[in-house]
Coordinates of C-alpha atoms in Angstrom, one line a residue:
Chain L
M61 CA 4.4 39.4 24.7
S62 CA 2.7 42.4 23.2
G63 CA 3.1 44.0 19.7
E64 CA 5.2 42.6 17.0
P65 CA 7.2 39.4 17.9
R66 CA 10.9 39.7 17.8
I67 CA 12.2 36.9 15.7
G68 CA 15.9 35.8 15.2
I69 CA 17.1 33.4 12.5
V70 CA 20.3 31.7 13.2
G71 CA 21.9 30.3 10.0
A72 CA 20.3 33.0 7.9
T73 CA 22.6 32.6 5.0
G74 CA 22.0 28.9 4.5
A75 CA 19.6 27.1 2.2
V76 CA 16.9 26.7 4.8
G77 CA 17.6 30.2 6.4
T78 CA 17.0 31.9 3.0
V79 CA 13.7 30.1 2.7
T80 CA 12.8 31.0 6.3
L81 CA 13.4 34.7 5.6
G82 CA 11.3 34.6 2.5
L83 CA 8.4 33.0 4.3
L84 CA 8.6 35.4 7.3
S85 CA 8.5 38.4 5.0
Q86 CA 5.5 36.9 3.1
R87 CA 3.7 36.4 6.3
G88 CA 4.1 40.0 7.3
Y89 CA 6.7 39.8 10.1
T90 CA 8.9 42.9 10.3
N91 CA 10.9 42.6 13.5
V92 CA 13.4 40.0 12.2
R93 CA 17.1 39.7 12.8
A94 CA 19.5 37.6 10.9
F95 CA 22.4 35.7 12.6
A96 CA 25.2 33.5 11.2
S97 CA 28.6 32.2 12.1
S98 CA 31.5 34.6 12.2
R99 CA 32.4 33.5 8.6
S100 CA 29.1 34.8 7.2
A101 CA 28.4 37.7 9.6
G102 CA 28.9 41.2 8.4
G103 CA 27.2 40.7 5.1
S104 CA 23.6 41.2 4.4
V105 CA 20.6 39.0 3.3
S106 CA 17.4 39.9 1.5
F107 CA 14.2 40.3 3.6
G108 CA 11.3 41.3 1.4
D109 CA 12.3 44.5 -0.2
R110 CA 14.9 45.4 2.3
E111 CA 18.3 44.0 3.4
L112 CA 19.1 42.7 6.8
Q113 CA 22.6 43.0 8.3
V114 CA 23.9 39.6 9.3
E115 CA 25.0 39.6 12.9
E116 CA 27.3 37.1 14.4
A117 CA 25.5 34.4 16.4
T118 CA 27.4 34.8 19.6
P119 CA 26.1 33.5 23.0
D120 CA 25.9 37.0 24.3
A121 CA 23.9 38.3 21.3
L122 CA 21.4 35.4 21.6
A123 CA 21.1 35.7 25.4
A124 CA 20.6 39.5 25.5
G125 CA 16.8 39.2 26.1
E126 CA 15.9 41.0 22.9
L127 CA 14.2 38.0 21.1
D128 CA 10.9 36.2 21.6
I129 CA 11.5 33.4 19.1
V130 CA 14.8 32.1 17.6
L131 CA 14.6 29.8 14.6
F132 CA 17.8 27.7 14.3
S133 CA 18.9 26.3 10.9
V134 CA 22.4 25.3 11.7
G135 CA 24.3 22.0 12.2
T136 CA 23.7 19.8 15.3
A137 CA 27.0 20.9 17.0
A138 CA 26.2 24.6 16.6
S139 CA 22.6 24.1 17.8
R140 CA 23.9 22.3 20.9
E141 CA 26.2 25.2 21.6
L142 CA 23.9 28.2 20.9
V143 CA 20.3 27.1 21.6
P144 CA 20.8 27.2 25.4
H145 CA 21.9 30.8 25.2
A146 CA 18.8 31.9 23.4
V147 CA 16.6 30.1 26.0
R148 CA 18.6 31.7 28.8
G149 CA 17.8 35.1 27.2
G150 CA 14.1 34.3 27.5
A151 CA 13.4 33.2 23.9
I152 CA 11.7 30.1 22.7
A153 CA 14.1 28.2 20.4
V154 CA 12.7 26.2 17.5
D155 CA 15.6 24.0 16.4
K156 CA 15.8 22.4 13.0
S157 CA 18.9 20.3 13.7
S158 CA 18.7 16.8 15.2
A159 CA 20.3 18.0 18.4
Y160 CA 17.2 17.9 20.6
R161 CA 14.7 15.9 18.5
L162 CA 14.8 12.7 20.5
E163 CA 15.5 14.3 23.9
P164 CA 12.8 13.2 26.4
G165 CA 10.7 16.2 27.5
I166 CA 11.5 18.3 24.4
P167 CA 8.6 18.4 22.0
L168 CA 9.2 17.3 18.4
V169 CA 6.4 18.9 16.4
V170 CA 4.6 18.7 13.1
P171 CA 1.7 21.2 13.7
E172 CA -0.8 19.2 11.7
V173 CA 0.0 16.0 13.6
N174 CA 0.8 16.9 17.2
G175 CA 0.6 20.7 17.4
A176 CA -0.6 20.8 21.0
R177 CA 2.8 19.4 22.1
A178 CA 4.5 22.6 21.0
L179 CA 3.0 24.4 24.0
E180 CA 4.5 21.9 26.4
N181 CA 8.0 23.3 26.0
D182 CA 10.6 24.5 28.5
G183 CA 12.1 26.8 25.9
I184 CA 13.0 24.4 23.1
V185 CA 10.9 22.8 20.4
A186 CA 12.5 20.5 17.9
N187 CA 11.6 20.5 14.2
P188 CA 11.7 17.0 12.6
N189 CA 13.8 15.7 9.7
C190 CA 12.7 16.8 6.2
C191 CA 11.5 13.3 5.4
T192 CA 9.6 12.8 8.7
I193 CA 7.5 15.9 8.3
P194 CA 5.7 14.9 5.1
L195 CA 5.5 11.3 6.1
T196 CA 3.7 12.0 9.3
C197 CA 1.3 14.4 7.7
V198 CA 0.2 11.5 5.5
L199 CA 0.4 8.7 8.1
K200 CA -1.5 10.4 10.9
P201 CA -4.9 10.7 9.3
L202 CA -4.7 7.2 8.0
H203 CA -3.6 5.9 11.4
D204 CA -6.5 7.7 13.1
V205 CA -9.0 5.8 11.0
A206 CA -7.4 2.4 10.4
G207 CA -4.5 1.9 12.8
L208 CA -0.9 1.6 11.5
V209 CA 0.7 -1.8 11.8
N210 CA 4.0 -1.0 10.1
V211 CA 5.6 1.3 7.5
R212 CA 8.2 0.7 4.8
V213 CA 9.6 3.7 3.0
S214 CA 12.3 4.4 0.4
T215 CA 13.3 8.0 -0.2
Y216 CA 14.3 10.1 -3.2
Q217 CA 16.0 13.1 -1.5
S218 CA 17.2 16.2 -3.3
V219 CA 20.7 17.6 -2.8
S220 CA 19.4 20.7 -1.1
G221 CA 18.9 18.6 2.0
A222 CA 22.7 18.5 2.2
G223 CA 23.1 22.3 1.9
A224 CA 23.7 25.1 -0.5
R225 CA 27.2 23.9 -1.5
R226 CA 25.8 20.5 -2.7
M227 CA 23.3 22.4 -4.8
D228 CA 26.2 24.4 -6.4
A229 CA 28.0 21.1 -7.0
L230 CA 25.0 19.5 -8.8
R231 CA 24.6 22.7 -10.9
A232 CA 28.2 22.4 -12.0
E233 CA 28.2 18.6 -12.5
D234 CA 28.6 16.8 -15.8
P235 CA 25.3 14.9 -16.2
A236 CA 27.4 11.8 -16.9
E237 CA 28.5 12.0 -13.3
H238 CA 25.0 12.2 -11.8
N239 CA 24.6 9.3 -9.4
L240 CA 22.5 8.1 -6.5
A241 CA 24.2 8.3 -3.0
M242 CA 23.7 7.3 0.6
D243 CA 25.7 10.2 1.9
W244 CA 24.7 9.8 5.6
T245 CA 26.4 8.6 8.7
W246 CA 26.3 4.9 9.3
E247 CA 24.7 3.5 12.4
G248 CA 25.2 -0.3 12.3
D249 CA 23.3 -1.6 9.2
E250 CA 21.4 1.7 8.7
T251 CA 22.1 5.3 7.8
D252 CA 21.4 7.8 10.6
E253 CA 18.7 9.2 8.2
E254 CA 17.0 5.9 8.3
S255 CA 17.0 5.5 12.1
K256 CA 15.9 9.2 12.5
L257 CA 13.0 8.6 10.2
R258 CA 11.8 5.7 12.4
A259 CA 12.6 7.3 15.8
E260 CA 11.1 10.6 14.9
T261 CA 7.9 9.1 13.4
R262 CA 7.4 7.1 16.5
K263 CA 7.8 10.1 18.8
I264 CA 5.6 12.4 16.8
M265 CA 2.8 9.9 16.3
E266 CA 3.2 8.6 19.9
L267 CA 3.6 5.1 18.6
P268 CA 6.8 4.1 20.4
E269 CA 6.9 0.6 19.0
L270 CA 5.8 1.3 15.4
P271 CA 7.8 -0.9 13.0
L272 CA 9.3 1.3 10.3
S273 CA 11.9 0.2 7.8
A274 CA 13.5 2.9 5.6
T275 CA 16.0 3.1 2.8
T276 CA 17.2 6.7 2.3
V277 CA 18.7 7.7 -1.1
R278 CA 20.0 10.9 -2.4
V279 CA 19.0 11.7 -6.0
P280 CA 20.4 14.3 -8.4
V281 CA 17.4 16.7 -8.0
L282 CA 18.0 20.2 -6.6
V283 CA 14.9 20.8 -4.4
G284 CA 12.1 18.5 -3.3
H285 CA 12.1 15.1 -1.5
A286 CA 9.9 12.2 -2.6
E287 CA 9.0 9.0 -0.7
A288 CA 7.6 5.6 -1.9
V289 CA 5.6 4.3 1.1
W290 CA 4.0 1.0 2.0
I291 CA 1.8 0.7 5.0
E292 CA 0.0 -2.2 6.6
L293 CA -3.1 -1.3 8.6
E294 CA -5.2 -3.0 11.4
Q295 CA -8.5 -2.3 9.6
P296 CA -9.2 -2.7 5.9
L297 CA -9.1 0.7 4.1
S298 CA -9.7 1.0 0.4
A299 CA -7.6 3.2 -1.8
D300 CA -10.7 5.4 -2.4
E301 CA -11.3 5.7 1.4
A302 CA -7.6 6.6 2.0
T303 CA -7.8 9.1 -0.9
A304 CA -10.9 10.8 0.7
I305 CA -9.2 10.9 4.1
L306 CA -6.0 12.5 2.6
R307 CA -8.1 15.0 0.6
D308 CA -9.3 16.3 3.9
A309 CA -5.9 16.2 5.7
P310 CA -4.3 19.6 6.6
S311 CA -1.3 20.6 4.4
V312 CA -1.9 17.6 2.1
S313 CA -2.9 17.7 -1.6
V314 CA -3.9 14.6 -3.5
V315 CA -2.5 14.6 -7.0
E316 CA -2.0 11.9 -9.7
V317 CA 1.8 11.7 -9.7
P318 CA 3.6 13.7 -7.0
T319 CA 7.0 15.0 -8.1
P320 CA 9.6 17.1 -6.4
K321 CA 9.3 19.8 -9.0
D322 CA 5.6 20.2 -8.5
A323 CA 6.1 20.3 -4.7
A324 CA 8.9 22.8 -4.9
Q325 CA 8.0 26.3 -3.6
T326 CA 4.6 25.1 -2.4
D327 CA 3.5 24.7 1.3
Q328 CA 1.8 21.3 0.5
V329 CA 2.7 17.7 0.9
L330 CA 1.7 16.2 -2.5
V331 CA 0.5 12.6 -2.2
G332 CA -0.7 10.2 -5.0
R333 CA -0.4 6.7 -6.5
I334 CA -2.7 5.6 -3.6
R335 CA -3.5 2.0 -4.2
P336 CA -3.8 -1.4 -2.6
D337 CA -0.6 -3.2 -1.7
R338 CA -0.7 -6.4 -3.7
A339 CA 1.8 -7.9 -1.2
S340 CA -0.5 -7.6 1.9
E341 CA -4.1 -7.9 3.0
H342 CA -4.7 -4.6 4.7
G343 CA -1.9 -2.7 2.9
L344 CA -1.7 0.5 0.9
V345 CA 1.0 1.9 -1.3
L346 CA 1.5 5.6 -2.0
F347 CA 4.0 8.2 -3.2
L348 CA 4.6 11.6 -1.8
A349 CA 6.7 14.7 -2.5
C350 CA 7.4 17.8 -0.5
D351 CA 9.6 20.9 -0.7
N352 CA 12.3 19.8 1.8
L353 CA 13.4 23.4 2.4
N354 CA 9.8 24.7 2.9
K355 CA 7.2 22.4 4.6
G356 CA 10.1 20.0 5.2
A357 CA 12.0 22.6 7.2
A358 CA 11.5 26.4 7.3
L359 CA 7.7 26.5 7.1
N360 CA 7.2 23.7 9.7
A361 CA 9.4 25.7 12.1
I362 CA 7.5 28.9 11.5
Q363 CA 4.2 27.1 12.0
I364 CA 5.5 25.8 15.4
A365 CA 6.6 29.4 16.3
E366 CA 3.1 30.7 15.3
L367 CA 1.4 28.1 17.6
I368 CA 3.5 29.4 20.5
L369 CA 3.0 33.1 19.6
E370 CA -0.7 32.7 19.3
R371 CA -1.0 31.1 22.7
Q372 CA 1.3 33.8 24.3
R373 CA -0.8 36.5 22.7
V374 CA -4.2 35.3 24.2
P375 CA -3.6 36.5 27.8
A376 CA -2.1 39.8 26.7
Chain T
M153 CA 25.3 -25.0 -37.2
S154 CA 29.0 -25.2 -37.9
G155 CA 31.7 -22.6 -37.8
E156 CA 31.1 -19.0 -36.8
P157 CA 27.5 -18.1 -35.9
R158 CA 25.8 -15.6 -38.2
I159 CA 24.3 -12.9 -35.9
G160 CA 22.0 -10.1 -36.8
I161 CA 21.2 -7.1 -34.6
V162 CA 18.0 -5.3 -35.3
G163 CA 17.9 -1.8 -33.8
A164 CA 21.7 -1.5 -34.1
T165 CA 21.8 2.3 -33.9
G166 CA 19.9 2.5 -30.6
A167 CA 21.2 2.7 -27.0
V168 CA 20.9 -1.0 -26.4
G169 CA 22.0 -1.9 -29.9
T170 CA 25.2 0.0 -29.5
V171 CA 26.0 -1.8 -26.3
T172 CA 25.1 -5.1 -28.0
L173 CA 27.6 -4.5 -30.8
G174 CA 30.4 -3.6 -28.2
L175 CA 29.8 -6.8 -26.2
L176 CA 29.7 -9.0 -29.3
S177 CA 33.0 -7.6 -30.5
Q178 CA 34.6 -8.0 -27.1
R179 CA 33.4 -11.7 -27.1
G180 CA 35.1 -12.4 -30.4
Y181 CA 32.1 -12.7 -32.7
T182 CA 32.9 -11.6 -36.3
N183 CA 30.0 -12.7 -38.5
V184 CA 27.7 -9.8 -37.4
R185 CA 25.3 -7.8 -39.4
A186 CA 23.6 -4.5 -38.3
F187 CA 20.0 -3.7 -39.1
A188 CA 17.8 -0.7 -38.4
S189 CA 14.7 1.0 -39.7
S190 CA 14.7 2.7 -43.0
R191 CA 15.4 6.0 -41.2
S192 CA 18.8 4.8 -39.9
A193 CA 19.7 2.3 -42.6
G194 CA 22.5 3.3 -45.0
G195 CA 24.8 4.7 -42.3
S196 CA 27.4 2.7 -40.4
V197 CA 28.0 1.6 -36.8
S198 CA 31.3 0.8 -35.0
F199 CA 32.1 -2.8 -34.4
G200 CA 35.4 -3.3 -32.7
D201 CA 38.0 -1.6 -35.0
R202 CA 35.8 -1.8 -38.1
E203 CA 32.5 -0.3 -39.3
L204 CA 29.4 -2.2 -40.2
Q205 CA 27.0 -0.9 -42.9
V206 CA 23.5 -0.6 -41.4
E207 CA 21.1 -2.5 -43.5
E208 CA 17.4 -1.9 -43.6
A209 CA 15.5 -4.4 -41.4
T210 CA 13.0 -5.6 -44.0
P211 CA 11.0 -8.8 -43.7
D212 CA 12.8 -10.2 -46.8
A213 CA 16.3 -9.4 -45.4
L214 CA 15.5 -11.1 -42.1
A215 CA 13.8 -14.1 -43.7
A216 CA 16.5 -14.8 -46.3
G217 CA 18.0 -17.7 -44.3
E218 CA 21.3 -16.1 -43.8
L219 CA 21.2 -15.6 -40.0
D220 CA 21.4 -18.1 -37.1
I221 CA 20.5 -15.7 -34.2
V222 CA 18.8 -12.3 -34.5
L223 CA 18.9 -10.0 -31.4
F224 CA 16.0 -7.5 -31.5
S225 CA 16.4 -4.2 -29.6
V226 CA 13.4 -2.3 -31.1
G227 CA 10.0 -1.2 -29.9
T228 CA 7.2 -3.7 -29.2
A229 CA 5.3 -2.9 -32.5
A230 CA 8.4 -3.3 -34.6
S231 CA 9.2 -6.6 -32.8
R232 CA 5.7 -7.9 -33.4
E233 CA 6.1 -7.1 -37.1
L234 CA 9.7 -8.3 -37.8
V235 CA 10.4 -11.2 -35.4
P236 CA 8.2 -13.7 -37.2
H237 CA 10.2 -13.1 -40.5
A238 CA 13.5 -13.9 -38.8
V239 CA 12.0 -17.1 -37.4
R240 CA 10.6 -17.9 -40.8
G241 CA 14.1 -17.6 -42.2
G242 CA 15.3 -20.2 -39.7
A243 CA 16.9 -18.0 -37.1
I244 CA 16.3 -18.0 -33.4
A245 CA 15.1 -14.5 -32.4
V246 CA 16.0 -13.1 -29.0
D247 CA 13.6 -10.2 -28.5
K248 CA 14.2 -7.5 -26.0
S249 CA 10.8 -5.8 -26.3
S250 CA 7.8 -6.7 -24.2
A251 CA 6.0 -8.1 -27.3
Y252 CA 6.5 -11.8 -26.5
R253 CA 7.5 -11.9 -22.8
L254 CA 4.2 -13.0 -21.3
E255 CA 3.1 -15.2 -24.3
P256 CA 2.5 -18.7 -23.1
G257 CA 5.0 -21.1 -24.6
I258 CA 7.6 -18.5 -25.3
P259 CA 10.5 -18.7 -22.8
L260 CA 11.3 -15.6 -20.8
V261 CA 14.9 -16.1 -19.7
V262 CA 17.5 -14.8 -17.3
P263 CA 20.3 -17.3 -17.8
E264 CA 21.4 -17.4 -14.1
V265 CA 17.8 -18.0 -13.0
N266 CA 16.0 -20.2 -15.6
G267 CA 18.6 -20.7 -18.4
A268 CA 17.4 -24.2 -19.3
R269 CA 14.1 -22.7 -20.5
A270 CA 16.0 -21.0 -23.4
L271 CA 16.3 -24.3 -25.1
E272 CA 12.6 -24.9 -25.0
N273 CA 11.9 -22.4 -27.7
D274 CA 10.0 -22.5 -31.0
G275 CA 12.2 -19.8 -32.6
I276 CA 11.6 -17.0 -30.1
V277 CA 13.1 -16.3 -26.7
A278 CA 12.1 -13.2 -24.8
N279 CA 14.5 -11.0 -22.8
P280 CA 12.9 -9.5 -19.6
N281 CA 12.5 -5.9 -18.6
C282 CA 15.7 -4.2 -17.4
C283 CA 14.4 -4.1 -13.8
T284 CA 13.3 -7.7 -13.8
I285 CA 16.6 -9.1 -14.7
P286 CA 18.7 -7.9 -11.8
L287 CA 15.8 -8.4 -9.4
T288 CA 15.4 -12.1 -10.3
C289 CA 19.2 -12.6 -10.2
V290 CA 19.0 -11.6 -6.5
L291 CA 15.7 -13.2 -5.5
K292 CA 16.3 -16.6 -7.0
P293 CA 19.1 -17.8 -4.7
L294 CA 17.3 -16.4 -1.7
H295 CA 14.1 -18.1 -2.7
D296 CA 15.8 -21.4 -3.2
V297 CA 17.0 -21.4 0.4
A298 CA 14.2 -19.7 2.3
G299 CA 11.1 -19.4 0.1
L300 CA 9.7 -16.0 -1.0
V301 CA 6.4 -14.9 0.5
N302 CA 6.2 -11.5 -1.1
V303 CA 8.3 -8.7 -2.6
R304 CA 8.1 -4.9 -2.5
V305 CA 10.3 -2.9 -4.7
S306 CA 10.7 0.8 -5.5
T307 CA 12.9 1.6 -8.5
Y308 CA 15.4 4.4 -9.4
Q309 CA 15.6 4.0 -13.2
S310 CA 18.0 5.9 -15.4
V311 CA 16.9 7.8 -18.5
S312 CA 18.8 5.5 -20.8
G313 CA 16.0 3.0 -20.2
A314 CA 13.8 5.4 -22.3
G315 CA 16.3 5.6 -25.2
A316 CA 19.2 7.6 -26.6
R317 CA 17.1 10.7 -27.2
R318 CA 16.2 10.9 -23.5
M319 CA 19.9 10.7 -22.6
D320 CA 20.6 13.7 -24.9
A321 CA 17.7 15.6 -23.3
L322 CA 19.2 15.0 -19.8
R323 CA 22.6 16.0 -21.0
A324 CA 21.2 19.3 -22.3
E325 CA 18.8 19.9 -19.3
D326 CA 19.3 22.8 -16.8
P327 CA 19.9 21.0 -13.4
A328 CA 17.1 23.1 -11.9
E329 CA 14.7 21.2 -14.2
H330 CA 15.9 17.8 -13.1
N331 CA 12.9 15.9 -11.7
L332 CA 11.5 12.5 -10.9
A333 CA 9.0 11.0 -13.4
M334 CA 6.7 8.1 -13.9
D335 CA 6.8 8.2 -17.6
W336 CA 5.2 4.9 -18.4
T337 CA 1.8 3.8 -19.6
W338 CA -1.0 3.6 -17.1
E339 CA -2.8 0.3 -16.5
G340 CA -5.4 1.0 -13.9
D341 CA -3.7 2.1 -10.7
E342 CA -0.3 0.9 -11.8
T343 CA 2.3 1.8 -14.5
D344 CA 2.9 -0.9 -17.1
E345 CA 6.4 -1.0 -15.8
E346 CA 5.1 -2.0 -12.4
S347 CA 2.8 -4.7 -13.7
K348 CA 5.6 -6.0 -16.0
L349 CA 7.9 -6.3 -13.1
R350 CA 5.4 -8.5 -11.3
A351 CA 4.3 -10.6 -14.2
E352 CA 7.8 -11.2 -15.5
T353 CA 9.2 -12.1 -12.1
R354 CA 6.4 -14.6 -11.6
K355 CA 7.0 -16.2 -15.0
I356 CA 10.8 -16.4 -14.7
M357 CA 10.8 -17.7 -11.1
E358 CA 7.8 -20.0 -11.9
L359 CA 5.9 -18.6 -8.9
P360 CA 2.7 -17.6 -10.7
E361 CA 1.0 -16.3 -7.5
L362 CA 4.0 -14.4 -6.0
P363 CA 2.7 -11.2 -4.4
L364 CA 4.9 -8.3 -5.8
S365 CA 4.2 -4.6 -5.3
A366 CA 6.3 -2.2 -7.2
T367 CA 6.6 1.6 -7.6
T368 CA 8.7 2.5 -10.6
V369 CA 10.4 5.9 -10.8
R370 CA 12.6 7.6 -13.4
V371 CA 15.6 9.5 -11.9
P372 CA 17.9 12.0 -13.6
V373 CA 20.8 9.6 -14.0
L374 CA 22.1 8.6 -17.4
V375 CA 22.9 4.9 -17.1
G376 CA 22.2 2.3 -14.4
H377 CA 19.0 1.3 -12.6
A378 CA 18.7 0.8 -8.9
E379 CA 16.0 -0.9 -6.7
A380 CA 15.1 -0.7 -3.0
V381 CA 13.8 -4.2 -2.2
W382 CA 11.9 -5.6 0.7
I383 CA 11.2 -9.4 0.8
E384 CA 9.4 -11.6 3.3
L385 CA 10.5 -15.2 3.5
E386 CA 8.9 -18.5 4.7
Q387 CA 12.0 -19.5 6.7
P388 CA 14.1 -17.2 8.8
L389 CA 17.3 -16.0 7.0
S390 CA 19.8 -13.7 8.7
A391 CA 21.4 -10.8 6.8
D392 CA 24.7 -12.7 7.1
E393 CA 23.2 -15.8 5.6
A394 CA 21.6 -13.9 2.8
T395 CA 24.9 -12.1 2.2
A396 CA 26.8 -15.4 2.0
I397 CA 24.2 -16.8 -0.5
L398 CA 24.4 -13.7 -2.7
R399 CA 28.2 -13.8 -2.7
D400 CA 28.0 -17.2 -4.3
A401 CA 25.3 -16.2 -6.8
P402 CA 26.2 -16.0 -10.5
S403 CA 26.5 -12.4 -11.9
V404 CA 25.9 -10.9 -8.5
S405 CA 28.5 -8.9 -6.5
V406 CA 28.0 -7.9 -2.9
V407 CA 29.1 -4.3 -2.2
E408 CA 28.5 -1.9 0.7
V409 CA 26.4 0.7 -1.3
P410 CA 25.4 -0.3 -4.8
T411 CA 25.1 2.8 -7.1
P412 CA 24.2 3.1 -10.8
K413 CA 27.6 4.7 -11.5
D414 CA 29.5 1.7 -10.0
A415 CA 27.3 -0.7 -11.9
A416 CA 27.6 1.1 -15.2
Q417 CA 29.7 -0.7 -17.8
T418 CA 30.0 -3.8 -15.7
D419 CA 28.4 -7.2 -16.2
Q420 CA 27.4 -7.5 -12.6
V421 CA 24.3 -7.0 -10.5
L422 CA 25.6 -5.0 -7.4
V423 CA 23.7 -5.8 -4.2
G424 CA 24.2 -4.4 -0.7
R425 CA 22.5 -2.8 2.3
I426 CA 21.4 -6.4 3.1
R427 CA 19.7 -6.1 6.5
P428 CA 16.7 -7.4 8.5
D429 CA 13.4 -5.7 7.8
R430 CA 12.3 -4.1 11.1
A431 CA 8.7 -4.2 9.8
S432 CA 8.4 -8.0 9.5
E433 CA 9.5 -11.2 11.2
H434 CA 11.2 -13.1 8.4
G435 CA 12.0 -10.1 6.2
L436 CA 15.0 -8.7 4.6
V437 CA 15.8 -5.3 3.0
L438 CA 18.4 -4.8 0.3
F439 CA 19.4 -2.4 -2.4
L440 CA 20.7 -3.3 -5.9
A441 CA 22.1 -1.6 -9.0
C442 CA 22.7 -2.8 -12.5
D443 CA 23.7 -1.4 -15.9
N444 CA 20.3 -1.4 -17.6
L445 CA 21.8 -1.4 -21.1
N446 CA 24.3 -4.2 -20.3
K447 CA 23.2 -7.0 -18.0
G448 CA 19.7 -5.4 -17.9
A449 CA 19.4 -5.8 -21.7
A450 CA 22.2 -6.4 -24.2
L451 CA 24.3 -8.8 -22.2
N452 CA 21.3 -10.9 -21.0
A453 CA 20.2 -11.3 -24.6
I454 CA 23.7 -12.4 -25.7
Q455 CA 23.9 -14.9 -22.8
I456 CA 20.6 -16.3 -24.0
A457 CA 22.0 -16.6 -27.5
E458 CA 25.1 -18.3 -26.2
L459 CA 23.0 -20.9 -24.3
I460 CA 21.3 -21.7 -27.6
L461 CA 24.5 -21.7 -29.8
E462 CA 26.3 -23.9 -27.3
R463 CA 23.5 -26.5 -27.4
Q464 CA 23.4 -26.3 -31.2
R465 CA 27.1 -26.8 -31.4
V466 CA 27.1 -30.0 -29.4
P467 CA 25.7 -32.4 -32.0
A468 CA 27.8 -30.8 -34.8

């Protein structure tokens, strides 16, 4: 590849697509095309100080060989249908749905944790769940020093994780109706969000047996996911040592009390409340918050794309 | 005591006081007086289909010997000041603040868990924190069968726990401002809410060494607290066995997904999501929700009062 990379965004009118466009513009990309379903195609979306026409995401348009990277922010069924056409056209697809995350041979990447895996792709790289990304950013540096034995996590997930329409619904809702929800698909005694968090964390951290127990909960917050986390470690690690390790960790900021609002519209995983777990010998407790649309989705995918673009540029 | 018990409510104009009046009226009590600070005294409060004048809660009024039971729903400082006067006047004080909860010799009571302790009072019985009450209602029957080793809990606490003004603030808030908070007092690396939850659970369950690790979080919900709970047990206990035990537990209802909204304005602790903890051998995970103003505060205090009134009535 030479010159400016040609980037396509599929799902450009959605909550994550909108954030993706904003981040690409900020980062100076100019050769960007917006795609959406036939329902949204024909309109336009903002891209920096100009407008992009929204093209229909047809198999032919994606396979035409005119794109280097395609960032998919659509549902799992749409990804399964469209991603192969982008790959056929010679692009690398970075897919934010759960369609390919657990497929053997397809890298599932958090650049700060297993970035090198992004280069081992056959055309598709999967972007993890919006809770898995911040969790692994925090777990990896602690694991490297003290060895993870197990993980327990309860989530506080904002409605933007369920899409732009759920955000509108919360904006219009009588506060007396605000509630917690577990609005996921059931898989036996867990939600699919809970089993994803375990399976994806295992794959990214290359710890295929890691015991991880999650309870995933939707809260009436617009943007920003938080997680209460307990870990048990092989080696003793004090709260001060863990804090020092996390202060040096990429994309992680240590704060007193991480909140979704402080994390919103930042690129960082906020982590705090780092303290010994009074219920175990080598245990720690912590709390984290992250913008689920940004580092939890759009930014992580762009970082993956940049790892690939950088490598492709070297031999040019 | 003979005839109708004379009941005083101090803090009758607050969020919990209002619920207390409603419950007392529903339960058929008629000899009820409402007290509040000088700021709120002089007005009136609804009591069934009539209005009660709000009297000022002065030491003399409370010590005048005209009350059998006084239910205190005021702050810790006000309780410390006023409770002794009610006791001096011959009443039994049931105090909902944290003033007396951990004082040796003062019973801290959840009727379903340690009701007999209510009778061992010297004039004061303390009512636990709104998260401790539902937690112990669920832990006690499981402990009796399988022995608790440790407890981890993260909370989802509604703003009504912080009082009526915080409810008004949430009603008026732009949803874009909704956030999580840890709006408690700090005690070292914990909030006082977290250390209360541990200390009170230990006292009520008479397990003074029980390891309990809590992360307490305020969520933008008006009424109803929820808790994600992990327990480790001495004996193996399947999710089905635990479910059967909890179905038989007093004041507990097993449901699929407990939510604050379903719990609100009910007398029950809703519990569900009961499943094995994939992070430990004899562990269980569950989720609970409870109306923090009702069973989490007002109702529990009335149940304590009724245990005492019942006993006093026997010899009459």
